GROMACS .gro file of C-alpha atoms in nm:
model
  410
    1MET     CA    1   0.000   0.000   0.000
    2THR     CA    2   0.148   0.333  -0.103
    3GLN     CA    3   0.205   0.612   0.147
    4LYS     CA    4  -0.031   0.833  -0.055
    5ARG     CA    5  -0.316   0.581  -0.026
    6ARG     CA    6  -0.236   0.526   0.343
    7ASN     CA    7  -0.258   0.900   0.412
    8PHE     CA    8  -0.581   0.923   0.210
    9LEU     CA    9  -0.740   0.649   0.419
   10LYS     CA   10  -0.643   0.815   0.746
   11LYS     CA   11  -0.822   1.130   0.638
   12LEU     CA   12  -1.142   0.940   0.564
   13ILE     CA   13  -1.202   0.740   0.881
   14GLY     CA   14  -1.347   0.887   1.196
   15THR     CA   15  -1.026   0.881   1.398
   16SER     CA   16  -0.884   1.159   1.180
   17ALA     CA   17  -1.190   1.380   1.150
   18MET     CA   18  -0.979   1.692   1.208
   19SER     CA   19  -0.796   1.622   0.883
   20VAL     CA   20  -1.123   1.618   0.695
   21LEU     CA   21  -1.248   1.935   0.865
   22GLY     CA   22  -0.921   2.112   0.790
   23THR     CA   23  -0.927   2.302   1.118
   24GLU     CA   24  -0.884   2.260   1.493
   25ILE     CA   25  -1.164   2.088   1.681
   26VAL     CA   26  -1.223   2.325   1.972
   27PHE     CA   27  -1.278   2.147   2.307
   28SER     CA   28  -1.166   1.819   2.148
   29ASN     CA   29  -1.041   1.713   2.492
   30ASN     CA   30  -1.406   1.683   2.598
   31MET     CA   31  -1.493   1.439   2.318
   32LEU     CA   32  -1.568   1.080   2.414
   33LYS     CA   33  -1.329   0.814   2.288
   34GLY     CA   34  -1.430   0.701   1.939
   35TYR     CA   35  -1.666   0.995   1.887
   36SER     CA   36  -1.687   1.117   1.527
   37PRO     CA   37  -1.775   1.487   1.484
   38VAL     CA   38  -2.070   1.587   1.270
   39ILE     CA   39  -1.950   1.723   0.935
   40LEU     CA   40  -2.155   2.034   0.867
   41ASN     CA   41  -2.286   2.104   0.517
   42SER     CA   42  -2.066   2.413   0.495
   43LEU     CA   43  -1.763   2.187   0.536
   44ASP     CA   44  -1.875   1.914   0.296
   45ASP     CA   45  -1.652   2.043   0.016
   46ASN     CA   46  -1.341   1.940   0.211
   47ALA     CA   47  -1.475   1.591   0.266
   48LEU     CA   48  -1.589   1.552  -0.096
   49GLU     CA   49  -1.245   1.655  -0.215
   50MET     CA   50  -1.088   1.393   0.013
   51LEU     CA   51  -1.331   1.135  -0.128
   52LYS     CA   52  -1.251   1.250  -0.483
   53LYS     CA   53  -1.618   1.320  -0.543
   54ASN     CA   54  -1.789   1.594  -0.742
   55LYS     CA   55  -1.852   1.902  -0.528
   56GLU     CA   56  -2.227   1.876  -0.593
   57MET     CA   57  -2.254   1.531  -0.433
   58THR     CA   58  -2.453   1.508  -0.109
   59ILE     CA   59  -2.305   1.357   0.208
   60LEU     CA   60  -2.570   1.167   0.405
   61SER     CA   61  -2.333   1.038   0.672
   62ASP     CA   62  -1.961   1.024   0.745
   63ARG     CA   63  -1.962   0.731   0.988
   64PRO     CA   64  -1.982   0.528   0.776
   65TRP     CA   65  -1.951   0.722   0.450
   66ASN     CA   66  -2.273   0.744   0.251
   67VAL     CA   67  -2.281   0.988  -0.039
   68GLU     CA   68  -2.528   1.034  -0.326
   69ALA     CA   69  -2.550   1.224  -0.653
   70PRO     CA   70  -2.817   1.481  -0.740
   71THR     CA   71  -2.997   1.336  -1.041
   72HIS     CA   72  -2.863   1.592  -1.289
   73LEU     CA   73  -2.509   1.467  -1.214
   74LEU     CA   74  -2.605   1.125  -1.350
   75ASP     CA   75  -2.642   1.249  -1.708
   76ASP     CA   76  -2.339   1.055  -1.842
   77GLU     CA   77  -2.407   0.732  -2.026
   78VAL     CA   78  -2.133   0.567  -1.818
   79THR     CA   79  -2.115   0.706  -1.465
   80PRO     CA   80  -1.777   0.871  -1.389
   81LEU     CA   81  -1.602   0.773  -1.067
   82ASP     CA   82  -1.652   1.114  -0.908
   83LYS     CA   83  -2.031   1.084  -0.950
   84MET     CA   84  -2.075   0.729  -0.821
   85PHE     CA   85  -2.271   0.703  -0.497
   86VAL     CA   86  -2.100   0.560  -0.188
   87ARG     CA   87  -2.282   0.317   0.042
   88ASN     CA   88  -2.066   0.178   0.320
   89ASN     CA   89  -2.161  -0.011   0.635
   90GLY     CA   90  -1.826   0.006   0.813
   91ASN     CA   91  -1.475   0.140   0.762
   92PRO     CA   92  -1.253   0.038   0.468
   93PRO     CA   93  -0.959  -0.186   0.555
   94GLU     CA   94  -0.620  -0.032   0.630
   95ASN     CA   95  -0.274  -0.139   0.513
   96ILE     CA   96  -0.389  -0.292   0.186
   97ASP     CA   97  -0.111  -0.480   0.012
   98ILE     CA   98  -0.233  -0.573  -0.333
   99LYS     CA   99   0.047  -0.828  -0.380
  100SER     CA  100  -0.059  -1.030  -0.078
  101TRP     CA  101  -0.437  -0.986  -0.120
  102THR     CA  102  -0.616  -1.318  -0.164
  103LEU     CA  103  -0.964  -1.450  -0.232
  104THR     CA  104  -1.067  -1.782  -0.077
  105ILE     CA  105  -1.355  -1.995  -0.211
  106GLU     CA  106  -1.491  -2.252   0.034
  107GLY     CA  107  -1.813  -2.367   0.200
  108GLU     CA  108  -2.015  -2.682   0.263
  109SER     CA  109  -2.121  -2.696  -0.103
  110ALA     CA  110  -1.776  -2.630  -0.250
  111LYS     CA  111  -1.601  -2.946  -0.367
  112THR     CA  112  -1.262  -2.809  -0.264
  113LYS     CA  113  -1.118  -2.503  -0.095
  114LYS     CA  114  -0.900  -2.276  -0.306
  115THR     CA  115  -0.725  -1.947  -0.250
  116PHE     CA  116  -0.631  -1.711  -0.534
  117THR     CA  117  -0.409  -1.407  -0.546
  118LEU     CA  118  -0.524  -1.120  -0.767
  119GLU     CA  119  -0.249  -1.205  -1.012
  120GLN     CA  120  -0.372  -1.564  -1.034
  121LEU     CA  121  -0.729  -1.450  -1.100
  122LYS     CA  122  -0.606  -1.229  -1.382
  123LYS     CA  123  -0.387  -1.498  -1.540
  124GLN     CA  124  -0.600  -1.810  -1.494
  125PHE     CA  125  -0.937  -1.679  -1.613
  126LYS     CA  126  -1.066  -1.485  -1.911
  127GLN     CA  127  -1.136  -1.119  -1.839
  128TYR     CA  128  -1.461  -0.940  -1.922
  129THR     CA  129  -1.592  -0.584  -1.911
  130TYR     CA  130  -1.961  -0.502  -1.867
  131GLN     CA  131  -2.164  -0.190  -1.800
  132ILE     CA  132  -2.357  -0.279  -1.485
  133GLN     CA  133  -2.620  -0.078  -1.301
  134LEU     CA  134  -2.586  -0.089  -0.922
  135GLU     CA  135  -2.860   0.062  -0.707
  136CYS     CA  136  -2.895   0.083  -0.331
  137GLY     CA  137  -3.203  -0.103  -0.210
  138GLY     CA  138  -3.297   0.210  -0.016
  139ASN     CA  139  -3.272   0.449  -0.310
  140GLY     CA  140  -3.571   0.684  -0.281
  141ARG     CA  141  -3.617   0.609   0.091
  142SER     CA  142  -3.666   0.978   0.174
  143GLY     CA  143  -4.004   0.970   0.001
  144PHE     CA  144  -4.171   0.737   0.250
  145VAL     CA  145  -4.410   0.878   0.512
  146PRO     CA  146  -4.374   0.818   0.799
  147GLN     CA  147  -3.997   0.825   0.765
  148ALA     CA  148  -3.842   0.482   0.728
  149SER     CA  149  -3.520   0.391   0.909
  150GLY     CA  150  -3.182   0.432   0.740
  151ASN     CA  151  -3.000   0.689   0.528
  152GLN     CA  152  -3.254   0.920   0.365
  153TRP     CA  153  -3.152   0.862   0.005
  154SER     CA  154  -3.320   1.080  -0.254
  155GLU     CA  155  -3.287   0.939  -0.609
  156GLY     CA  156  -2.909   0.937  -0.655
  157ALA     CA  157  -2.803   0.600  -0.509
  158ILE     CA  158  -2.772   0.452  -0.859
  159ASN     CA  159  -2.493   0.434  -1.114
  160CYS     CA  160  -2.392   0.243  -1.422
  161ALA     CA  161  -2.017   0.206  -1.470
  162GLU     CA  162  -1.792  -0.028  -1.669
  163TRP     CA  163  -1.659  -0.306  -1.447
  164THR     CA  164  -1.368  -0.531  -1.547
  165GLY     CA  165  -1.281  -0.866  -1.394
  166VAL     CA  166  -1.340  -1.239  -1.430
  167ARG     CA  167  -1.668  -1.423  -1.426
  168LEU     CA  168  -1.759  -1.553  -1.082
  169LYS     CA  169  -1.893  -1.872  -1.240
  170ASP     CA  170  -1.556  -1.951  -1.397
  171VAL     CA  171  -1.384  -1.929  -1.060
  172LEU     CA  172  -1.658  -2.125  -0.881
  173ASN     CA  173  -1.647  -2.397  -1.146
  174SER     CA  174  -1.271  -2.427  -1.105
  175VAL     CA  175  -1.328  -2.496  -0.735
  176GLY     CA  176  -1.622  -2.726  -0.798
  177ILE     CA  177  -1.986  -2.681  -0.696
  178LYS     CA  178  -2.178  -2.964  -0.530
  179ASP     CA  179  -2.528  -3.052  -0.645
  180ASP     CA  180  -2.676  -2.930  -0.318
  181ALA     CA  181  -2.549  -2.571  -0.365
  182VAL     CA  182  -2.824  -2.316  -0.296
  183TYR     CA  183  -2.654  -1.983  -0.224
  184ILE     CA  184  -2.325  -1.801  -0.212
  185GLY     CA  185  -2.222  -1.553   0.055
  186TYR     CA  186  -1.934  -1.304   0.067
  187PHE     CA  187  -1.700  -1.167   0.333
  188GLY     CA  188  -1.497  -0.848   0.301
  189LYS     CA  189  -1.216  -0.692   0.497
  190ASP     CA  190  -1.403  -0.380   0.603
  191THR     CA  191  -1.401  -0.320   0.979
  192HIS     CA  192  -1.695  -0.271   1.213
  193LEU     CA  193  -1.769   0.083   1.329
  194SER     CA  194  -1.732  -0.033   1.690
  195GLY     CA  195  -1.371  -0.129   1.624
  196ASP     CA  196  -1.443  -0.483   1.744
  197PRO     CA  197  -1.247  -0.716   1.508
  198LYS     CA  198  -1.483  -1.003   1.592
  199LYS     CA  199  -1.786  -0.823   1.454
  200VAL     CA  200  -1.875  -0.867   1.085
  201THR     CA  201  -1.991  -0.545   0.918
  202ILE     CA  202  -2.195  -0.702   0.639
  203SER     CA  203  -2.201  -1.047   0.475
  204ARG     CA  204  -2.475  -1.094   0.219
  205GLY     CA  205  -2.530  -1.329  -0.072
  206VAL     CA  206  -2.744  -1.446  -0.364
  207PRO     CA  207  -2.890  -1.774  -0.495
  208ILE     CA  208  -2.645  -1.986  -0.690
  209LYS     CA  209  -2.835  -1.917  -1.014
  210LYS     CA  210  -2.761  -1.544  -0.984
  211ALA     CA  211  -2.397  -1.612  -0.897
  212LEU     CA  212  -2.356  -1.816  -1.217
  213GLU     CA  213  -2.481  -1.548  -1.458
  214ASP     CA  214  -2.233  -1.428  -1.721
  215GLU     CA  215  -2.238  -1.072  -1.588
  216SER     CA  216  -2.156  -1.169  -1.227
  217LEU     CA  217  -1.797  -1.057  -1.184
  218LEU     CA  218  -1.501  -1.056  -0.950
  219ALA     CA  219  -1.386  -0.707  -1.047
  220TRP     CA  220  -1.065  -0.516  -0.988
  221ALA     CA  221  -1.122  -0.223  -1.227
  222VAL     CA  222  -1.397   0.026  -1.302
  223ASN     CA  223  -1.403   0.261  -1.600
  224GLY     CA  224  -1.056   0.139  -1.694
  225GLN     CA  225  -0.899   0.228  -1.357
  226GLU     CA  226  -0.834   0.039  -1.035
  227ILE     CA  227  -1.139   0.045  -0.811
  228PRO     CA  228  -1.128   0.344  -0.570
  229LEU     CA  229  -1.093   0.259  -0.202
  230MET     CA  230  -1.447   0.373  -0.117
  231HIS     CA  231  -1.584   0.138  -0.384
  232GLY     CA  232  -1.404  -0.178  -0.278
  233TYR     CA  233  -1.035  -0.164  -0.374
  234PRO     CA  234  -0.871  -0.396  -0.463
  235LEU     CA  235  -1.142  -0.658  -0.535
  236ARG     CA  236  -1.519  -0.634  -0.548
  237LEU     CA  237  -1.807  -0.866  -0.623
  238ILE     CA  238  -2.039  -0.725  -0.892
  239LEU     CA  239  -2.394  -0.865  -0.909
  240GLY     CA  240  -2.600  -0.622  -1.114
  241GLY     CA  241  -2.975  -0.566  -1.101
  242TRP     CA  242  -3.011  -0.662  -0.733
  243PRO     CA  243  -2.958  -0.439  -0.429
  244ALA     CA  244  -2.599  -0.317  -0.445
  245SER     CA  245  -2.543  -0.458  -0.096
  246VAL     CA  246  -2.493  -0.801  -0.256
  247SER     CA  247  -2.195  -0.664  -0.450
  248GLY     CA  248  -1.949  -0.706  -0.164
  249LYS     CA  249  -1.650  -0.471  -0.136
  250TRP     CA  250  -1.293  -0.545  -0.023
  251LEU     CA  251  -1.367  -0.907  -0.108
  252GLU     CA  252  -1.162  -1.177   0.067
  253LYS     CA  253  -1.389  -1.482   0.083
  254ILE     CA  254  -1.686  -1.643  -0.090
  255VAL     CA  255  -1.870  -1.936   0.065
  256VAL     CA  256  -2.083  -2.179  -0.137
  257ARG     CA  257  -2.378  -2.272   0.083
  258ASN     CA  258  -2.628  -2.557   0.096
  259LYS     CA  259  -2.883  -2.315   0.243
  260VAL     CA  260  -2.974  -1.949   0.221
  261HIS     CA  261  -2.672  -1.754   0.344
  262ASP     CA  262  -2.713  -1.644   0.706
  263GLY     CA  263  -2.450  -1.371   0.721
  264GLU     CA  264  -2.477  -1.025   0.874
  265LYS     CA  265  -2.766  -0.818   0.733
  266MET     CA  266  -2.950  -1.116   0.587
  267ASP     CA  267  -3.220  -1.112   0.856
  268GLY     CA  268  -3.483  -0.890   1.015
  269THR     CA  269  -3.567  -0.590   0.799
  270HIS     CA  270  -3.220  -0.581   0.638
  271TYR     CA  271  -3.285  -0.579   0.262
  272ARG     CA  272  -3.614  -0.757   0.325
  273VAL     CA  273  -3.972  -0.641   0.272
  274PRO     CA  274  -4.308  -0.771   0.400
  275LEU     CA  275  -4.483  -1.043   0.201
  276TYR     CA  276  -4.804  -0.839   0.215
  277PRO     CA  277  -4.893  -0.468   0.250
  278ILE     CA  278  -4.874  -0.327   0.602
  279GLU     CA  279  -4.998   0.006   0.728
  280PRO     CA  280  -4.746   0.292   0.728
  281GLY     CA  281  -4.548   0.272   1.050
  282GLY     CA  282  -4.659  -0.086   1.112
  283LYS     CA  283  -4.465  -0.408   1.163
  284ALA     CA  284  -4.484  -0.770   1.055
  285PRO     CA  285  -4.333  -1.088   1.205
  286ASP     CA  286  -3.983  -1.174   1.079
  287SER     CA  287  -4.126  -1.486   0.917
  288ASP     CA  288  -4.344  -1.267   0.695
  289TYR     CA  289  -4.055  -1.095   0.514
  290ARG     CA  290  -3.885  -1.186   0.187
  291ILE     CA  291  -3.531  -1.110   0.072
  292ILE     CA  292  -3.516  -0.844  -0.200
  293GLU     CA  293  -3.389  -0.993  -0.523
  294SER     CA  294  -3.428  -0.822  -0.863
  295MET     CA  295  -3.486  -0.449  -0.824
  296PRO     CA  296  -3.805  -0.293  -0.970
  297VAL     CA  297  -3.836  -0.091  -1.290
  298LYS     CA  298  -3.724   0.269  -1.251
  299SER     CA  299  -3.612   0.576  -1.445
  300LEU     CA  300  -3.453   0.917  -1.404
  301ILE     CA  301  -3.467   1.252  -1.580
  302THR     CA  302  -3.106   1.366  -1.589
  303TYR     CA  303  -3.144   1.669  -1.817
  304PRO     CA  304  -3.243   1.939  -1.758
  305LYS     CA  305  -3.188   2.002  -1.389
  306THR     CA  306  -3.509   2.048  -1.194
  307GLY     CA  307  -3.608   2.413  -1.173
  308ALA     CA  308  -3.506   2.490  -1.532
  309MET     CA  309  -3.662   2.796  -1.698
  310ILE     CA  310  -3.730   2.814  -2.071
  311ASP     CA  311  -3.876   3.078  -2.300
  312ASP     CA  312  -4.235   3.045  -2.412
  313GLY     CA  313  -4.261   2.869  -2.748
  314LYS     CA  314  -3.920   2.700  -2.720
  315THR     CA  315  -3.870   2.324  -2.745
  316LEU     CA  316  -3.717   2.154  -2.441
  317SER     CA  317  -3.481   1.859  -2.485
  318LEU     CA  318  -3.518   1.589  -2.220
  319ARG     CA  319  -3.308   1.282  -2.150
  320GLY     CA  320  -3.234   1.027  -1.883
  321HIS     CA  321  -3.190   0.658  -1.804
  322ALA     CA  322  -3.416   0.364  -1.726
  323TRP     CA  323  -3.348   0.019  -1.580
  324ALA     CA  324  -3.542  -0.278  -1.445
  325GLY     CA  325  -3.328  -0.504  -1.227
  326ASP     CA  326  -3.273  -0.833  -1.412
  327LEU     CA  327  -3.505  -0.728  -1.694
  328GLU     CA  328  -3.495  -0.482  -1.982
  329VAL     CA  329  -3.711  -0.173  -2.005
  330SER     CA  330  -3.957  -0.211  -2.293
  331GLN     CA  331  -4.117   0.134  -2.296
  332MET     CA  332  -4.044   0.483  -2.168
  333GLU     CA  333  -4.297   0.767  -2.138
  334ILE     CA  334  -4.320   1.122  -2.004
  335SER     CA  335  -4.609   1.337  -1.889
  336ILE     CA  336  -4.635   1.716  -1.854
  337ASP     CA  337  -4.993   1.722  -1.721
  338PHE     CA  338  -4.951   1.541  -1.387
  339GLY     CA  339  -5.005   1.196  -1.537
  340ALA     CA  340  -5.332   1.266  -1.718
  341THR     CA  341  -5.170   1.178  -2.053
  342TRP     CA  342  -4.841   1.016  -2.150
  343GLN     CA  343  -4.622   1.032  -2.458
  344LYS     CA  344  -4.369   0.772  -2.562
  345VAL     CA  345  -4.004   0.870  -2.598
  346SER     CA  346  -3.704   0.725  -2.779
  347LEU     CA  347  -3.549   0.440  -2.579
  348GLN     CA  348  -3.215   0.275  -2.656
  349LYS     CA  349  -3.130  -0.090  -2.601
  350PRO     CA  350  -2.886  -0.161  -2.315
  351LYS     CA  351  -2.515  -0.184  -2.394
  352ASN     CA  352  -2.528  -0.533  -2.244
  353ARG     CA  353  -2.758  -0.717  -2.007
  354LEU     CA  354  -2.791  -0.538  -1.668
  355ALA     CA  355  -2.683  -0.200  -1.808
  356TRP     CA  356  -2.922   0.091  -1.785
  357GLN     CA  357  -3.090   0.225  -2.100
  358HIS     CA  358  -3.080   0.582  -2.227
  359TRP     CA  359  -3.391   0.771  -2.337
  360SER     CA  360  -3.449   1.111  -2.495
  361THR     CA  361  -3.724   1.328  -2.635
  362GLU     CA  362  -3.829   1.686  -2.706
  363VAL     CA  363  -4.135   1.855  -2.568
  364LYS     CA  364  -4.324   2.183  -2.618
  365PHE     CA  365  -4.537   2.339  -2.348
  366PRO     CA  366  -4.874   2.496  -2.441
  367ARG     CA  367  -4.827   2.829  -2.259
  368LYS     CA  368  -4.637   3.011  -1.987
  369GLY     CA  369  -4.649   2.875  -1.635
  370TYR     CA  370  -4.527   2.604  -1.399
  371TYR     CA  371  -4.501   2.244  -1.518
  372GLU     CA  372  -4.378   1.913  -1.388
  373VAL     CA  373  -4.223   1.653  -1.616
  374TRP     CA  374  -4.288   1.300  -1.495
  375ALA     CA  375  -4.096   0.995  -1.623
  376LYS     CA  376  -4.240   0.643  -1.634
  377ALA     CA  377  -4.067   0.321  -1.745
  378THR     CA  378  -4.230  -0.016  -1.818
  379ASP     CA  379  -4.035  -0.343  -1.797
  380ALA     CA  380  -4.034  -0.644  -2.029
  381LYS     CA  381  -4.311  -0.807  -1.825
  382GLY     CA  382  -4.540  -0.506  -1.867
  383ILE     CA  383  -4.496  -0.373  -1.513
  384ALA     CA  384  -4.477   0.009  -1.503
  385GLN     CA  385  -4.355   0.253  -1.242
  386PRO     CA  386  -4.630   0.372  -1.008
  387MET     CA  387  -4.718   0.742  -1.007
  388VAL     CA  388  -4.733   0.738  -0.627
  389ILE     CA  389  -4.489   0.596  -0.371
  390PRO     CA  390  -4.542   0.219  -0.339
  391ALA     CA  391  -4.627   0.023  -0.026
  392TRP     CA  392  -4.455   0.147   0.289
  393ASN     CA  393  -4.207  -0.087   0.456
  394PRO     CA  394  -4.002  -0.042   0.775
  395ALA     CA  395  -3.665   0.006   0.604
  396GLY     CA  396  -3.791   0.214   0.312
  397TYR     CA  397  -3.688  -0.013   0.027
  398LEU     CA  398  -3.799  -0.028  -0.338
  399ASN     CA  399  -3.941   0.319  -0.393
  400ASN     CA  400  -3.970   0.323  -0.771
  401SER     CA  401  -4.233   0.594  -0.810
  402CYS     CA  402  -4.208   0.823  -1.112
  403HIS     CA  403  -3.923   1.071  -1.108
  404ARG     CA  404  -4.038   1.433  -1.146
  405ILE     CA  405  -3.872   1.764  -1.224
  406ALA     CA  406  -4.003   2.120  -1.218
  407ILE     CA  407  -4.003   2.341  -1.528
  408LYS     CA  408  -4.106   2.706  -1.557
  409VAL     CA  409  -4.201   2.851  -1.896
  410VAL     CA  410  -4.155   3.229  -1.902
   0.00000   0.00000   0.00000
């Protein structure tokens, strides 16, 4: 690990908050051990610079780091690194030595146990690059009323970047998979916020069928560069179309299970939703929850920025992206009259499976005044985005209601 990367890491974790703030913490002697100061919005620019993020990104928390993009920043067809959202559950590992980093494959349904260095993964298996959309399961959580627990994501916990690595199925097949394999689970080297080395921060997984898809990768590069530390350097699992929490960062171990993986954040309301509608603010027994798998159909308007003003009689160009978990989007529409009527727009095919799709159109407004542009995508099974926020759930997952922007014609 280079000294530059080591210094960068020290500035990001809570124990060096003063470095991020760039000033003295007055009365720091009164702070409790392990306390992480609140980073005020006026100081966010310093933190975003340390994180190598665009200055318009929004910091939701700094312990752990959770950062999202305003929707207009997501206008690129391939999301740049500085506009990719950050969703962490603990602290990144320290003292990373890429030469000694290993990945172990084991488990009750693995025929053997094997350990690979990064160099061995690169040499022994064919490399692939895919554009893959990754979305936080809680993207859109801020829309739920009453407020659901967790980071209050707006719409920007989504990106679609180009990931490079080897297919997970090729590595699993080299180890050998028993007939009773049901699931895989991952373990990373991130550390628990408590500092307790015995506590696992997060360890999630997916059914073996998902793990064996062509686009499921063990990735070491994104957009042609090594993966940034905040996004899982030096090795990350990439499982597109499902909650991004299954795409484990700082990957060191994968277990092949003969049952549903029972790692940290696989139970309770973690990435699980009720099997039936419950009243807002209500609860359901743990047995009545299901694990979130493929994410629902969704879309964004990325241009223009909400609040845009145009001259009366002018044509407005609109564009954005649409995606639908494991599926393709079959149709994209917009409305300028609060959903009373809809007009189809031009929709491109995905670059590859599990990539988002780009849409565009032009629209004229009938007269001066305030308008809202609503976007609605429909997936290959004919399921469309709802115009209102879907069923409330305790952790605020799966809000795929229509994205809306404000336009004023003057």
